Amino acid sequence: MAPVSETSTESGATAVASLQTQLTDAIGDAIAVAYPAQSGADPLIRPSDHADRQANAALALAKKVGANPREVATRVTEQIAVGDVVEQVEISGPGFLNLTLTDAALWRQVEARRVGDRLGVPAVATGVRTVIDYSGPNIAKEMHVGHLRSSVIGDALARILTFLGSDVVRQNHLGDWGTQFGMLIQYIDEHPEKPWRHTEITATDADGENASTVSALDALYKAARAVFDTDPEFADRARARVVALQAGDEATLATWQEIVKESQYAFDEVYERLGVQLTEADSAGESFYNDMLDDVAAELEAAGLAVVSDGALVVLSDEVTGPDDEPVALMVRKRDGGYGYDATDLATIRYRIRDLGADRILYLVDSRQALHFRLVFEAARRAGWLDPERVQALHVPFGSVLGPDGKPFKTRSGGTVRLMNLLDDAVAAALTVVREGAEAKGTEVGEETLNLIAEQAGIGAVKYADLSGSRVKDYVFDVARMTAFNGNTGVYLQYAHTRMVSILRRAAERGLTVPERVPAAVDTPLETAERDLILTLDAFADVLAEVAVDLEPHRLAGYLYELSRVFTDFYEACPVLASEGAVRDRRLAIVDLTRRTLAKGLDLLGIAAPERM
Ligand code: ARG
């Protein structure tokens, strides 16, 4: 068995098979020899309190072959090749196999993972084109917490899948089209004195908060709505403007384009601050599909899939019925001839498969839109666009962000909470925490540095809080808890990173560098805390591969938290700078690999890894 596979990756580094995989193969082979009829059974390699790992398969095997579990365990053990990877096998309890690994096998993993910048992670998603639809804010409207989740989770998945070799196409499905813009444009034209362009906005908005072009546009839209409801003449002019917009009237389109551009400007500010890697090049808003809508409707109608009902063109679901037991309808074309959200998403999925060549399409949209996507996917399958054998279309849902009262997050007046204000709150809380930390340690930190660290810590805290829970769960937005130094927080992970940096920095100050190759320190056996840390480090690639399958970034978050905790135990048990010779070398190598793994993991979550805090 070759522990290090020879698949070389782009960076010239080598993909490394994890010990988990090596053990699964080795014990699996032993099972196949001992019980040929059971070959292929999962040896169930798990962490163990008594050894490096344990194999739990004997109990289930015993049932299958009708023997006593300890007997089965003994027979399997006899077939395990002891030496290269496995040092010792002990049968414990009802038939668990306690596995001790050789120091050489453990150390081989460290050395292999230290080479190159991939940390031995294989590019398992190579050749897969993944379209990720995320963020999707609405033009002329403030981004809300739902867009925060979509942006943060979507970006983490985009980063992780890219690292795993997938060809990722980011798509920002902006809500940039609809009849509401006719009214807004008419109002803007009639009120040139009201500022909304980012160059015009200097003051603060109604709440006294920092204004942005989208908050200004949001306010103008509300004002327009109020006039629309009370002034029939304005209502007529607004309706005419909708017609002009749809007919492509030049002046109307020009204003619409400017509204889109200004909104994008505001969104970009949020992305920039959040470290979300979306740019204007990734924007393909609803309007992008306008030209395709007639054709999509015609295709669906010709296929007999879309039918006229009450003057509207609809696709009736084969799978879902409403409360009245009637099939639920997807609206292809409204009675007035207009197209909406449903039609756009039909054109979108067709485009992503036919034109973008997607193998996998991920829609990062909150769980309340589950039915919408179910219907869109069903229609796309029936239309023959989406062949489930070849293309995977997935709604990747997430829960809501709740306020301190446990109810969906709203401002006191019931409005949407501005994302920027939330981020400001988190950064302010982080500033208090890092200032106190610096004071407690007695370190002199300049105000500018402090603010920079607080920004990284506050933003990291918000993102980590969002990413560390299972996606579909709601969570409470609680800045005090998010920015705590202790517990499962972004700040805790960032702080762990700074400690690793500081060990390496102090080593360098003493002229100690981490040697490029560290021979296995066979003279001094690896200590338990070293073994635990090496085993944890070795699991990085397996965790990423899991995230690629179930699209749950919280697995990576949980892994990094575990890594930081195991590192703390290691650091308490195993002096680094106070040790000597080969032991010091190998511990420096372990600290270095841990730091790089943590930094890479944080980067894949889109979280900064500061050098100091
Ligand atoms: N603009 C939508 C919203 O704010 C999200 C768009 C999601 N993507 C899609 N293809 N429908 O709810």
Coordinates of C-alpha atoms and ligand atoms in Angstrom, one line a residue:
M1 CA 0.0 0.0 0.0
A2 CA 1.5 3.4 -1.0
P3 CA 0.6 5.9 1.7
V4 CA 1.5 8.8 -0.4
S5 CA -0.3 8.7 -3.8
E6 CA 1.6 10.0 -6.8
T7 CA -1.1 12.3 -8.1
S8 CA 0.7 15.5 -8.5
T9 CA -1.2 18.7 -8.5
E10 CA -0.7 22.0 -10.2
S11 CA 1.5 23.6 -7.5
G12 CA 3.8 20.6 -7.9
A13 CA 2.9 19.3 -4.5
T14 CA 1.6 15.9 -3.9
A15 CA -1.9 14.8 -2.9
V16 CA -1.6 12.8 0.3
A17 CA -3.9 10.0 1.3
S18 CA -5.0 10.6 4.9
L19 CA -4.3 8.1 7.6
Q20 CA -8.0 7.6 7.9
T21 CA -8.0 6.4 4.3
Q22 CA -4.8 4.3 4.8
L23 CA -6.4 2.6 7.8
T24 CA -9.7 2.1 6.1
D25 CA -7.8 0.4 3.3
A26 CA -5.6 -1.7 5.5
I27 CA -8.3 -2.9 7.9
G28 CA -10.6 -3.3 4.9
D29 CA -8.1 -5.6 3.3
A30 CA -7.8 -7.7 6.5
I31 CA -11.6 -8.1 6.7
A32 CA -11.6 -9.2 3.0
V33 CA -9.1 -11.9 3.8
A34 CA -10.7 -13.0 7.0
Y35 CA -14.2 -13.0 5.7
P36 CA -14.1 -13.0 1.9
A37 CA -17.9 -12.8 1.7
Q38 CA -17.9 -9.5 3.7
S39 CA -15.2 -7.8 1.6
G40 CA -16.1 -4.2 1.1
A41 CA -17.5 -3.8 4.6
D42 CA -16.6 -0.4 6.1
P43 CA -14.0 -1.0 8.9
L44 CA -15.5 2.1 10.7
I45 CA -12.2 3.8 11.8
R46 CA -13.0 6.3 14.6
P47 CA -11.1 8.4 17.1
S48 CA -10.3 6.4 20.3
D49 CA -9.6 7.2 23.9
H50 CA -7.2 4.3 24.2
A51 CA -5.2 4.4 21.1
D52 CA -4.6 6.5 18.0
R53 CA -7.7 5.2 16.3
Q54 CA -10.1 2.3 16.7
A55 CA -12.0 0.1 14.2
N56 CA -15.5 -0.7 15.2
A57 CA -16.5 -3.1 12.4
A58 CA -16.3 -6.3 14.3
L59 CA -19.7 -5.9 16.0
A60 CA -21.7 -5.5 12.8
L61 CA -19.6 -8.2 11.1
A62 CA -20.3 -10.6 13.9
K63 CA -24.0 -10.3 13.4
K64 CA -23.6 -10.9 9.6
V65 CA -21.5 -14.0 9.9
G66 CA -23.2 -15.3 13.0
A67 CA -20.2 -15.3 15.3
N68 CA -19.1 -13.8 18.5
P69 CA -17.7 -10.3 18.0
R70 CA -14.4 -11.0 19.9
E71 CA -13.8 -14.0 17.7
V72 CA -14.4 -11.9 14.6
A73 CA -12.1 -9.2 16.0
T74 CA -9.4 -11.8 16.6
R75 CA -9.7 -13.2 13.1
V76 CA -9.5 -9.8 11.5
T77 CA -6.5 -8.8 13.7
E78 CA -4.6 -11.9 12.5
Q79 CA -4.8 -10.6 9.0
I80 CA -3.7 -7.0 9.7
A81 CA -0.2 -6.4 8.3
V82 CA 1.7 -4.9 11.2
G83 CA 4.7 -2.8 10.5
D84 CA 4.6 0.1 8.1
V85 CA 1.4 1.9 9.2
V86 CA 0.0 0.0 12.1
E87 CA 2.3 -0.6 15.0
Q88 CA 0.0 -2.5 17.2
V89 CA -3.6 -3.9 17.4
E90 CA -5.4 -4.6 20.7
I91 CA -8.8 -6.0 21.1
S92 CA -10.8 -4.2 23.7
G93 CA -14.4 -4.3 25.1
P94 CA -16.9 -6.3 23.1
G95 CA -14.6 -6.4 20.0
F96 CA -13.2 -3.0 19.2
L97 CA -9.8 -2.9 17.5
N98 CA -7.5 -0.4 19.2
L99 CA -5.0 0.8 16.6
T100 CA -1.6 2.3 17.4
L101 CA 0.1 3.9 14.4
T102 CA 3.8 3.8 13.8
D103 CA 5.7 7.1 14.4
A104 CA 7.0 6.8 10.9
A105 CA 3.5 6.7 9.4
L106 CA 2.5 9.8 11.4
W107 CA 5.6 11.7 10.6
R108 CA 5.3 10.8 6.9
Q109 CA 2.0 12.7 6.8
V110 CA 3.5 15.8 8.4
E111 CA 6.3 15.9 5.9
A112 CA 4.1 15.2 2.9
R113 CA 1.6 17.9 3.9
R114 CA 4.3 20.5 4.5
V115 CA 5.3 20.4 0.8
G116 CA 3.8 23.1 -1.4
D117 CA 0.8 25.3 -0.7
R118 CA -1.9 22.7 -1.0
L119 CA -1.1 21.0 2.3
G120 CA -1.5 17.7 0.5
V121 CA -5.1 18.3 -0.4
P122 CA -6.1 16.5 -3.6
A123 CA -8.1 18.4 -6.2
V124 CA -11.1 16.1 -6.0
A125 CA -13.5 18.5 -7.9
T126 CA -11.4 18.9 -11.0
G127 CA -13.4 18.9 -14.2
V128 CA -16.6 19.9 -12.5
R129 CA -18.0 23.2 -13.6
T130 CA -20.0 24.6 -10.6
V131 CA -22.3 27.6 -11.0
I132 CA -22.9 29.2 -7.7
D133 CA -25.8 31.6 -7.4
Y134 CA -25.4 33.7 -4.3
S135 CA -25.9 37.1 -2.7
G136 CA -28.6 38.2 -5.2
P137 CA -29.6 41.6 -3.6
N138 CA -32.3 43.7 -5.1
I139 CA -31.5 47.0 -6.9
A140 CA -32.5 50.2 -5.2
K141 CA -33.0 48.3 -1.9
E142 CA -31.0 47.8 1.1
M143 CA -29.2 44.4 1.5
H144 CA -30.7 42.6 4.4
V145 CA -29.5 39.8 6.7
G146 CA -30.8 37.1 4.3
H147 CA -28.4 38.5 1.7
L148 CA -25.7 38.4 4.3
R149 CA -26.1 34.7 4.8
S150 CA -26.3 34.0 1.1
S151 CA -23.2 36.1 0.5
V152 CA -21.1 34.6 3.3
I153 CA -22.0 30.9 2.8
G154 CA -22.0 31.2 -1.0
D155 CA -18.5 32.8 -1.0
A156 CA -17.1 30.2 1.4
L157 CA -18.4 27.4 -0.9
A158 CA -17.0 29.1 -3.9
R159 CA -13.6 29.4 -2.3
I160 CA -13.6 25.8 -1.1
L161 CA -14.8 24.3 -4.4
T162 CA -12.2 26.4 -6.3
F163 CA -9.5 25.1 -4.0
L164 CA -10.7 21.6 -4.6
G165 CA -10.1 22.2 -8.3
S166 CA -13.7 22.9 -9.5
D167 CA -14.2 25.4 -12.2
V168 CA -16.4 27.8 -10.3
V169 CA -18.7 30.3 -12.0
R170 CA -20.0 32.9 -9.6
Q171 CA -23.4 34.4 -10.5
N172 CA -25.0 37.3 -8.7
H173 CA -28.7 37.1 -9.6
L174 CA -29.5 40.7 -8.9
G175 CA -33.2 41.7 -8.6
D176 CA -32.8 44.4 -11.2
W177 CA -36.0 44.3 -13.2
G178 CA -39.7 44.8 -12.5
T179 CA -42.5 47.3 -12.7
Q180 CA -41.5 49.0 -9.5
F181 CA -38.7 50.7 -11.4
G182 CA -41.1 52.6 -13.6
M183 CA -42.5 54.3 -10.6
L184 CA -39.2 55.0 -9.1
I185 CA -37.7 56.5 -12.3
Q186 CA -40.8 58.7 -12.7
Y187 CA -40.4 60.0 -9.2
I188 CA -36.7 60.6 -9.5
D189 CA -37.3 62.5 -12.7
E190 CA -39.8 64.7 -11.0
H191 CA -37.5 65.3 -8.0
P192 CA -34.1 66.1 -9.4
E193 CA -33.3 67.9 -6.1
K194 CA -33.3 64.7 -4.1
P195 CA -29.9 63.1 -3.9
W196 CA -29.2 59.4 -4.4
R197 CA -26.0 59.1 -6.4
H198 CA -23.0 58.1 -4.3
T199 CA -21.3 61.4 -5.3
E200 CA -24.2 63.4 -4.1
I201 CA -24.7 61.7 -0.7
T202 CA -22.7 63.3 2.0
A203 CA -25.3 63.6 4.7
T204 CA -26.9 60.9 6.8
D205 CA -30.2 59.2 6.2
A206 CA -33.4 59.5 8.2
D207 CA -32.2 57.3 11.0
G208 CA -29.0 59.3 11.3
E209 CA -27.0 56.4 10.0
N210 CA -24.4 56.5 7.3
A211 CA -26.3 56.9 4.1
S212 CA -25.7 54.8 1.0
T213 CA -27.1 55.1 -2.4
V214 CA -29.4 52.1 -1.9
S215 CA -30.8 53.5 1.3
A216 CA -31.5 56.8 -0.5
L217 CA -33.1 54.9 -3.4
D218 CA -35.1 52.8 -0.9
A219 CA -36.4 56.0 0.7
L220 CA -37.2 57.5 -2.7
Y221 CA -39.1 54.3 -3.7
K222 CA -41.2 54.5 -0.5
A223 CA -41.9 58.2 -1.2
A224 CA -42.9 57.3 -4.7
R225 CA -45.2 54.6 -3.5
A226 CA -47.0 57.1 -1.1
V227 CA -47.6 59.5 -3.9
F228 CA -48.7 56.7 -6.2
D229 CA -51.4 55.7 -3.7
T230 CA -52.8 59.2 -3.2
D231 CA -52.2 61.0 -6.5
P232 CA -54.0 59.4 -9.5
E233 CA -52.2 61.6 -12.0
F234 CA -48.8 60.5 -10.7
A235 CA -50.0 57.0 -10.8
D236 CA -50.9 57.4 -14.5
R237 CA -47.5 58.9 -15.3
A238 CA -45.8 56.1 -13.3
R239 CA -47.7 53.4 -15.3
A240 CA -46.7 55.0 -18.5
R241 CA -43.2 54.9 -17.3
V242 CA -43.4 51.2 -16.8
V243 CA -44.5 50.8 -20.4
A244 CA -41.6 53.0 -21.5
L245 CA -39.1 51.0 -19.6
Q246 CA -40.4 47.8 -21.0
A247 CA -40.4 49.2 -24.5
G248 CA -36.8 50.2 -24.1
D249 CA -37.3 54.0 -24.2
E250 CA -33.8 55.4 -24.2
A251 CA -34.0 58.1 -21.5
T252 CA -35.9 55.7 -19.2
L253 CA -33.4 52.9 -19.7
A254 CA -30.5 55.4 -19.1
T255 CA -31.9 56.2 -15.6
W256 CA -32.5 52.6 -14.9
Q257 CA -28.9 51.8 -15.8
E258 CA -27.7 54.5 -13.5
I259 CA -29.8 53.1 -10.7
V260 CA -28.3 49.7 -11.3
K261 CA -24.8 51.1 -11.4
E262 CA -25.3 53.1 -8.2
S263 CA -26.8 50.1 -6.4
Q264 CA -24.0 47.9 -7.5
Y265 CA -21.6 50.5 -6.1
A266 CA -23.3 50.2 -2.7
F267 CA -23.2 46.4 -2.8
D268 CA -19.6 46.4 -3.8
E269 CA -18.8 48.4 -0.6
V270 CA -20.5 45.6 1.4
Y271 CA -18.6 42.9 -0.5
E272 CA -15.4 44.7 -0.1
R273 CA -15.8 45.0 3.7
L274 CA -17.0 41.4 4.0
G275 CA -14.2 40.0 1.8
V276 CA -16.8 38.5 -0.5
Q277 CA -15.2 37.8 -3.8
L278 CA -18.0 39.0 -6.0
T279 CA -17.3 41.6 -8.7
E280 CA -19.5 43.3 -11.3
A281 CA -18.3 40.7 -13.8
D282 CA -20.2 38.1 -11.8
S283 CA -23.5 40.1 -12.0
A284 CA -26.1 38.5 -14.2
G285 CA -29.3 40.0 -12.9
E286 CA -32.8 39.3 -13.8
S287 CA -32.7 41.8 -16.7
F288 CA -29.9 39.8 -18.3
Y289 CA -32.5 37.2 -19.2
N290 CA -35.1 39.5 -20.6
D291 CA -34.3 38.6 -24.2
M292 CA -34.6 34.9 -23.6
L293 CA -38.1 35.0 -21.9
D294 CA -40.2 34.9 -25.1
D295 CA -38.3 32.0 -26.4
V296 CA -38.4 30.1 -23.1
A297 CA -42.2 30.6 -22.9
A298 CA -42.6 29.4 -26.5
E299 CA -40.4 26.4 -26.0
L300 CA -42.4 25.3 -22.9
E301 CA -45.7 25.9 -24.7
A302 CA -44.6 24.0 -27.8
A303 CA -43.5 21.1 -25.6
G304 CA -47.0 21.0 -24.1
L305 CA -45.6 21.7 -20.7
A306 CA -46.9 25.3 -20.3
V307 CA -50.7 25.7 -20.6
V308 CA -52.9 28.7 -20.6
S309 CA -55.0 29.1 -17.5
D310 CA -57.1 32.1 -16.7
G311 CA -55.2 34.0 -19.5
A312 CA -51.8 33.3 -17.9
L313 CA -49.3 30.8 -19.2
V314 CA -48.4 28.3 -16.4
V315 CA -46.5 25.0 -15.8
L316 CA -48.6 22.8 -13.5
S317 CA -46.5 20.6 -11.2
D318 CA -46.7 16.9 -11.4
E319 CA -45.3 16.6 -7.9
V320 CA -46.7 19.3 -5.7
T321 CA -50.3 20.1 -4.9
G322 CA -51.6 23.1 -2.9
P323 CA -54.0 23.2 0.0
D324 CA -56.9 22.8 -2.5
D325 CA -55.4 19.6 -3.9
E326 CA -54.8 21.3 -7.2
P327 CA -51.3 21.2 -8.7
V328 CA -49.2 24.1 -7.8
A329 CA -48.4 26.4 -10.8
L330 CA -45.2 28.1 -11.9
M331 CA -46.0 31.4 -13.6
V332 CA -44.4 31.6 -17.0
R333 CA -46.3 34.6 -18.3
K334 CA -48.8 36.7 -16.4
R335 CA -52.2 37.6 -17.7
D336 CA -51.0 41.1 -18.7
G337 CA -48.2 39.5 -20.8
G338 CA -45.5 40.4 -18.3
Y339 CA -42.8 38.0 -17.0
G340 CA -41.7 37.7 -13.4
Y341 CA -39.4 35.9 -11.0
D342 CA -40.6 32.4 -12.0
A343 CA -40.0 33.0 -15.7
T344 CA -36.6 34.5 -15.1
D345 CA -35.5 31.5 -13.1
L346 CA -36.6 29.2 -15.9
A347 CA -34.5 31.1 -18.4
T348 CA -31.7 31.2 -15.9
I349 CA -31.5 27.5 -15.4
R350 CA -31.7 26.9 -19.2
Y351 CA -28.9 29.4 -19.8
R352 CA -26.7 27.9 -17.0
I353 CA -26.9 24.4 -18.4
R354 CA -26.9 25.2 -22.2
D355 CA -24.6 28.2 -22.3
L356 CA -22.5 28.1 -19.2
G357 CA -22.1 24.3 -19.4
A358 CA -22.8 23.7 -15.7
D359 CA -22.3 20.3 -14.2
R360 CA -23.6 21.5 -10.9
I361 CA -25.7 24.5 -10.0
L362 CA -26.0 25.7 -6.4
Y363 CA -28.7 28.2 -5.4
L364 CA -27.8 29.9 -2.1
V365 CA -31.2 31.2 -1.2
D366 CA -33.1 31.1 2.1
S367 CA -35.2 28.1 2.9
R368 CA -38.5 30.0 2.4
Q369 CA -37.9 29.7 -1.4
A370 CA -37.7 25.9 -1.3
L371 CA -41.0 25.4 -3.2
H372 CA -40.0 27.9 -5.9
F373 CA -36.8 26.0 -6.7
R374 CA -38.5 22.7 -6.5
L375 CA -40.9 23.8 -9.2
V376 CA -38.2 25.4 -11.3
F377 CA -36.1 22.2 -11.2
E378 CA -39.1 20.0 -12.0
A379 CA -40.0 22.2 -15.0
A380 CA -36.4 22.2 -16.2
R381 CA -36.3 18.4 -16.0
R382 CA -39.6 18.0 -17.9
A383 CA -38.5 20.4 -20.5
G384 CA -35.4 18.3 -21.1
W385 CA -32.9 21.0 -20.1
L386 CA -31.9 19.4 -16.8
D387 CA -30.8 15.8 -17.1
P388 CA -30.3 14.7 -13.5
E389 CA -27.8 12.1 -14.7
R390 CA -25.5 14.7 -16.0
V391 CA -26.3 17.9 -14.1
Q392 CA -27.1 18.5 -10.5
A393 CA -29.3 21.5 -9.6
L394 CA -29.5 22.1 -5.9
H395 CA -31.3 24.6 -3.7
V396 CA -28.8 25.1 -0.8
P397 CA -31.1 26.6 1.8
F398 CA -30.3 28.4 5.0
G399 CA -32.3 29.5 8.1
S400 CA -33.0 33.1 9.3
V401 CA -31.0 35.5 11.4
L402 CA -32.9 36.3 14.5
G403 CA -32.8 39.4 16.7
P404 CA -32.0 39.3 20.4
D405 CA -35.7 38.5 21.0
G406 CA -35.5 35.3 19.0
K407 CA -37.7 36.7 16.3
P408 CA -36.6 37.4 12.7
F409 CA -34.2 40.4 12.8
K410 CA -36.0 43.8 12.3
T411 CA -35.2 47.3 13.4
R412 CA -37.3 48.8 16.2
S413 CA -39.6 50.3 13.7
G414 CA -40.0 47.0 12.0
G415 CA -37.8 47.8 9.0
T416 CA -35.0 45.8 7.5
V417 CA -31.7 46.0 9.5
R418 CA -29.0 47.6 7.4
L419 CA -26.1 45.2 6.9
M420 CA -23.5 47.9 7.3
N421 CA -24.9 48.8 10.7
L422 CA -24.7 45.2 11.9
L423 CA -21.1 45.1 10.8
D424 CA -20.4 48.4 12.5
D425 CA -21.9 46.9 15.8
A426 CA -19.8 43.8 15.5
V427 CA -16.6 45.8 14.8
A428 CA -17.3 48.1 17.8
A429 CA -17.8 45.1 20.1
A430 CA -14.6 43.6 18.7
L431 CA -12.7 46.8 19.4
T432 CA -13.6 46.7 23.1
V433 CA -12.5 43.1 23.2
V434 CA -9.1 43.6 21.5
R435 CA -8.4 46.8 23.4
E436 CA -9.1 45.0 26.7
G437 CA -6.9 42.1 25.6
A438 CA -4.0 44.4 24.7
E439 CA -4.3 46.2 28.0
A440 CA -4.4 43.0 30.0
K441 CA -1.2 41.9 28.3
G442 CA 0.3 45.3 28.8
T443 CA 1.2 45.6 25.1
E444 CA 1.4 49.0 23.5
V445 CA -0.8 48.9 20.4
G446 CA -1.3 52.0 18.3
E447 CA -4.9 53.2 17.7
E448 CA -4.7 52.6 14.0
T449 CA -3.5 49.0 14.4
L450 CA -6.2 48.4 17.0
N451 CA -8.8 49.6 14.6
L452 CA -7.5 47.4 11.9
I453 CA -7.5 44.3 14.1
A454 CA -11.0 45.2 15.4
E455 CA -12.2 45.3 11.8
Q456 CA -10.7 41.9 11.0
A457 CA -12.0 40.4 14.3
G458 CA -15.5 42.0 14.0
I459 CA -16.1 40.9 10.4
G460 CA -14.5 37.5 11.1
A461 CA -16.8 37.1 14.1
V462 CA -19.9 37.8 12.0
K463 CA -18.9 35.5 9.3
Y464 CA -17.8 32.7 11.6
A465 CA -21.0 32.9 13.6
D466 CA -22.9 32.5 10.3
L467 CA -20.7 29.6 9.0
S468 CA -20.3 27.6 12.2
G469 CA -23.8 26.5 12.6
S470 CA -25.6 23.9 10.5
R471 CA -26.9 25.9 7.5
V472 CA -30.6 25.4 7.8
K473 CA -30.7 26.4 11.5
D474 CA -31.8 29.9 12.5
Y475 CA -29.3 31.7 14.7
V476 CA -29.4 34.8 17.0
F477 CA -27.3 37.7 16.0
D478 CA -25.5 38.4 19.3
V479 CA -22.4 40.6 18.9
A480 CA -21.2 40.0 22.5
R481 CA -21.2 36.2 22.0
M482 CA -19.7 36.4 18.5
T483 CA -16.7 38.4 19.5
A484 CA -15.8 36.5 22.7
F485 CA -12.2 35.3 23.0
N486 CA -13.4 32.1 24.5
G487 CA -15.7 29.5 23.0
N488 CA -16.4 28.6 19.4
T489 CA -15.9 32.0 17.9
G490 CA -14.0 33.5 15.0
V491 CA -12.0 35.6 17.5
Y492 CA -10.9 32.4 19.3
L493 CA -9.6 30.9 16.0
Q494 CA -7.9 34.2 15.0
Y495 CA -6.3 34.4 18.4
A496 CA -5.0 30.8 18.1
H497 CA -3.5 31.8 14.8
T498 CA -1.6 34.7 16.4
R499 CA -0.2 32.4 19.0
M500 CA 1.2 30.1 16.4
V501 CA 2.7 33.1 14.6
S502 CA 4.2 34.3 17.8
I503 CA 5.9 31.0 18.5
L504 CA 7.4 31.0 15.0
R505 CA 8.4 34.7 15.3
R506 CA 10.2 34.1 18.6
A507 CA 11.9 31.1 17.1
A508 CA 13.1 33.2 14.2
E509 CA 14.4 35.8 16.7
R510 CA 16.6 33.2 18.2
G511 CA 17.8 32.2 14.7
L512 CA 15.7 29.0 14.6
T513 CA 14.0 28.4 11.3
V514 CA 11.7 25.6 10.5
P515 CA 13.9 23.1 8.6
E516 CA 12.6 22.3 5.1
R517 CA 12.9 18.5 5.8
V518 CA 12.7 17.1 9.3
P519 CA 13.7 13.5 9.6
A520 CA 11.4 11.4 11.7
A521 CA 12.7 11.8 15.2
V522 CA 12.8 8.1 15.9
D523 CA 15.0 8.4 19.0
T524 CA 12.3 10.2 20.9
P525 CA 8.9 8.7 20.4
L526 CA 6.0 11.1 19.5
E527 CA 4.0 12.1 22.6
T528 CA 0.3 11.7 22.8
A529 CA -0.3 15.5 22.3
E530 CA 1.8 15.4 19.2
R531 CA 0.1 12.4 17.8
D532 CA -3.4 14.0 18.4
L533 CA -2.3 17.1 16.7
I534 CA -0.8 15.3 13.7
L535 CA -3.9 13.1 13.3
T536 CA -6.1 16.3 13.4
L537 CA -3.9 18.1 10.9
D538 CA -4.1 15.0 8.7
A539 CA -7.9 15.2 8.5
F540 CA -8.0 18.6 6.8
A541 CA -8.4 17.3 3.2
D542 CA -11.1 14.8 4.3
V543 CA -13.1 17.5 5.9
L544 CA -12.9 19.7 2.8
A545 CA -14.0 16.7 0.6
E546 CA -17.0 16.3 2.9
V547 CA -17.9 20.0 2.5
A548 CA -17.8 19.6 -1.3
V549 CA -20.4 16.9 -1.0
D550 CA -22.9 18.1 1.6
L551 CA -22.2 21.8 1.1
E552 CA -22.0 22.4 4.9
P553 CA -19.1 24.9 5.6
H554 CA -19.8 24.3 9.4
R555 CA -17.8 21.1 9.0
L556 CA -14.8 23.1 8.2
A557 CA -15.5 25.7 10.9
G558 CA -15.9 22.9 13.5
Y559 CA -12.7 21.3 12.2
L560 CA -10.7 24.5 12.7
Y561 CA -12.1 25.0 16.2
E562 CA -11.1 21.4 17.0
L563 CA -7.6 22.0 15.5
S564 CA -7.2 25.1 17.7
R565 CA -8.2 23.2 20.8
V566 CA -5.9 20.3 20.1
F567 CA -3.1 22.8 19.4
T568 CA -3.7 24.3 22.8
D569 CA -3.4 20.9 24.4
F570 CA -0.2 20.3 22.4
Y571 CA 1.3 23.6 23.4
E572 CA 0.6 23.0 27.1
A573 CA 2.1 19.5 27.0
C574 CA 5.0 19.9 24.6
P575 CA 7.4 22.8 25.0
V576 CA 8.6 24.0 21.6
L577 CA 11.2 26.7 22.1
A578 CA 12.3 25.1 25.4
S579 CA 13.0 21.8 23.8
E580 CA 16.1 20.9 21.8
G581 CA 17.6 19.3 18.7
A582 CA 15.5 17.0 16.7
V583 CA 12.5 17.3 19.0
R584 CA 12.5 21.1 18.7
D585 CA 12.8 20.8 15.0
R586 CA 9.9 18.5 14.7
R587 CA 7.7 20.6 17.0
L588 CA 8.5 23.7 15.0
A589 CA 7.5 21.8 11.9
I590 CA 4.2 20.8 13.6
V591 CA 3.5 24.4 14.7
D592 CA 4.3 25.7 11.2
L593 CA 2.0 23.1 9.6
T594 CA -0.8 23.9 12.1
R595 CA -0.5 27.6 11.4
R596 CA -0.7 27.1 7.7
T597 CA -3.6 24.7 8.0
L598 CA -5.5 27.1 10.2
A599 CA -4.7 30.1 8.0
K600 CA -5.8 28.2 4.9
G601 CA -9.0 27.0 6.5
L602 CA -9.8 30.5 7.6
D603 CA -9.1 31.8 4.2
L604 CA -11.5 29.2 2.7
L605 CA -14.2 30.5 5.0
G606 CA -13.3 34.0 3.9
I607 CA -12.0 35.0 7.3
A608 CA -8.8 37.0 7.9
A609 CA -5.9 35.3 9.8
P610 CA -4.2 38.3 11.6
E611 CA -0.6 38.0 12.8
R612 CA -1.3 39.9 16.0
M613 CA -4.3 40.6 18.1
Ligands
ARG1 N1 -33.2 38.6 -5.4 C1 -33.7 37.4 -4.7 C2 -34.1 37.8 -3.3 O1 -33.7 38.8 -2.8 C3 -32.6 36.3 -4.6 C4 -32.2 35.7 -5.9 C5 -31.9 34.2 -5.8 N2 -31.5 33.6 -7.0 C6 -32.4 33.2 -8.0 N3 -31.9 32.6 -9.0 N4 -33.7 33.2 -7.8 O2 -34.8 37.0 -2.6

